[in-house]
Amino acid sequence: MKELIVYPTPYLVKQHNKAQLEGKKGVTGEYPVTYDIFVQNCIKEFIVSKKFLGDFKKNLLLNRIFRKLKKQNKLEYFDTPRQGYIYRIGEVIGELKQQDIDAGTFESIRNEKPYQKDLYLIYRTYQDFLIRNRLYDQEDRYILCKENILKSEYIAHRDVVHFREFYELSPIQQKILGALGDKAKTSNSNLASKMKEIKVIKAQNRRTEIMNLVQVILEDLRGGLLPEEICIVLRNPDAYGHLLHEIFEERGIPLRLDKQVTLVQNPFIKALLRFFQGELTDYFLEELPEESSKSYTMAEWTANLENFLINQGYPERFCGIHDNEIHLLKRDLEAFESLKGLLSELKDMDRFISEGTAAFEDFATLLEFYLQTRAYNYSQLKDGIWVLPPAMLRGLKFDKIYVPGMVEGEFPRDFRPDWLLKDWERTAFNKSGYNFDTLDILLE
């Protein structure tokens, strides 16, 4: 029987493969896949003529749609295209698609509140744009999977597709399983706790907390535990990530945790932004070129910046600046590649929906904003102690788990009512057969 196993997270795939290898010279059977890889494999033959729209481009597009609708006086509730609004609207549109609610369906179930009328109009305009330009976003992949799964070559020669450790299935996932019919199988492990002991350790501050954690984990490792048998659960990686890296590296304890920071924190990017203001540094020794006094489209500005960086000798120039210090070279090269990706996405979106020309100051301001929202990795993920958010823990097994930051309002997280799809509205939708997160569900 040809069985394909599908897990919701990559961590469950790794744990499955490790269990298969224990005490064996090789692995029999087919490797399991994550749900996202499963979906991608199911739709790859149906998206040849389409282009994928990632979350960054999605928010760029929603921002421009928002401003265009506002200029046409079609929005009643939203006034200013604040990035927080745009980001949340994008999240809610994604949530609607996960429930298999298209723009037409949302119009039939929404109420007459101005914010829901605006949300519907933005959603419809956004989806019409995607269809017209043969684009698809993250959540469209699941809808395409539902519609085409039985025609997929990836599924054709499978007898069983086994979905393991999903526990809760979204409506679109349920419809994908429904389309698979008798081929679909689901199973979940018992999540009953097998804890033998729980200790609570108080600390005056985060640094002291992590110092205590290091001492306890060192005792674990000396006692024979392997790093991969230990997990650190982080609700707030921004508050603890740098401390974990710093203190664990000092003690030589390996972590499975990327070093990730926003681009504006990188010295090369900081120097670029200062250069835009006329300040010279080791990275940029010349004055701004003449083009900075002209107006161009966003695509032209990004192309000009790319050509300027090439003419300045980047990325090879980093070798001379850092005198071949490998860790500094790696840091700036990662940031440079991330900047190139950002500029490429800005150019792509300008081809789809151009807003005319802009002065250099406007381009520089917009670029700085996007640099603040873009993160990059500057360390290679390696084997070691697992560091995971709570949502990634389902179905995993560890000998010891440590949870820093168990402070009221931080972990568990405070519930903040959603201003765009309020709790009572979510409850009303659920009575019609949907499965939106509500306060009761989150508390459970």
CSV table of C-alpha atoms in Angstrom, one decimal, residues 27 91 99 129 136 139 149 152 178 193 201 210 253 345-346 349 374 400:
chain,number,residue,atom,x,y,z
A,27,VAL,CA,14.9,4.1,6.5
A,91,GLU,CA,-4.5,38.8,8.0
A,99,GLN,CA,-12.5,29.3,6.1
A,129,PHE,CA,-6.8,42.1,-9.1
A,136,TYR,CA,-2.3,33.7,-6.3
A,139,GLU,CA,-4.2,31.0,1.1
A,149,ILE,CA,-6.5,17.5,-5.8
A,152,SER,CA,-3.1,15.9,-9.3
A,178,GLY,CA,-13.4,15.5,1.8
A,193,SER,CA,0.5,14.9,30.1
A,201,ILE,CA,11.9,29.2,39.4
A,210,ILE,CA,18.4,32.7,31.4
A,253,ILE,CA,25.5,24.9,24.5
A,345,GLU,CA,9.7,42.6,-4.9
A,346,LEU,CA,9.2,46.4,-5.0
A,349,MET,CA,4.8,45.2,-7.7
A,374,ARG,CA,12.1,43.0,6.9
A,400,LYS,CA,12.4,18.2,29.5
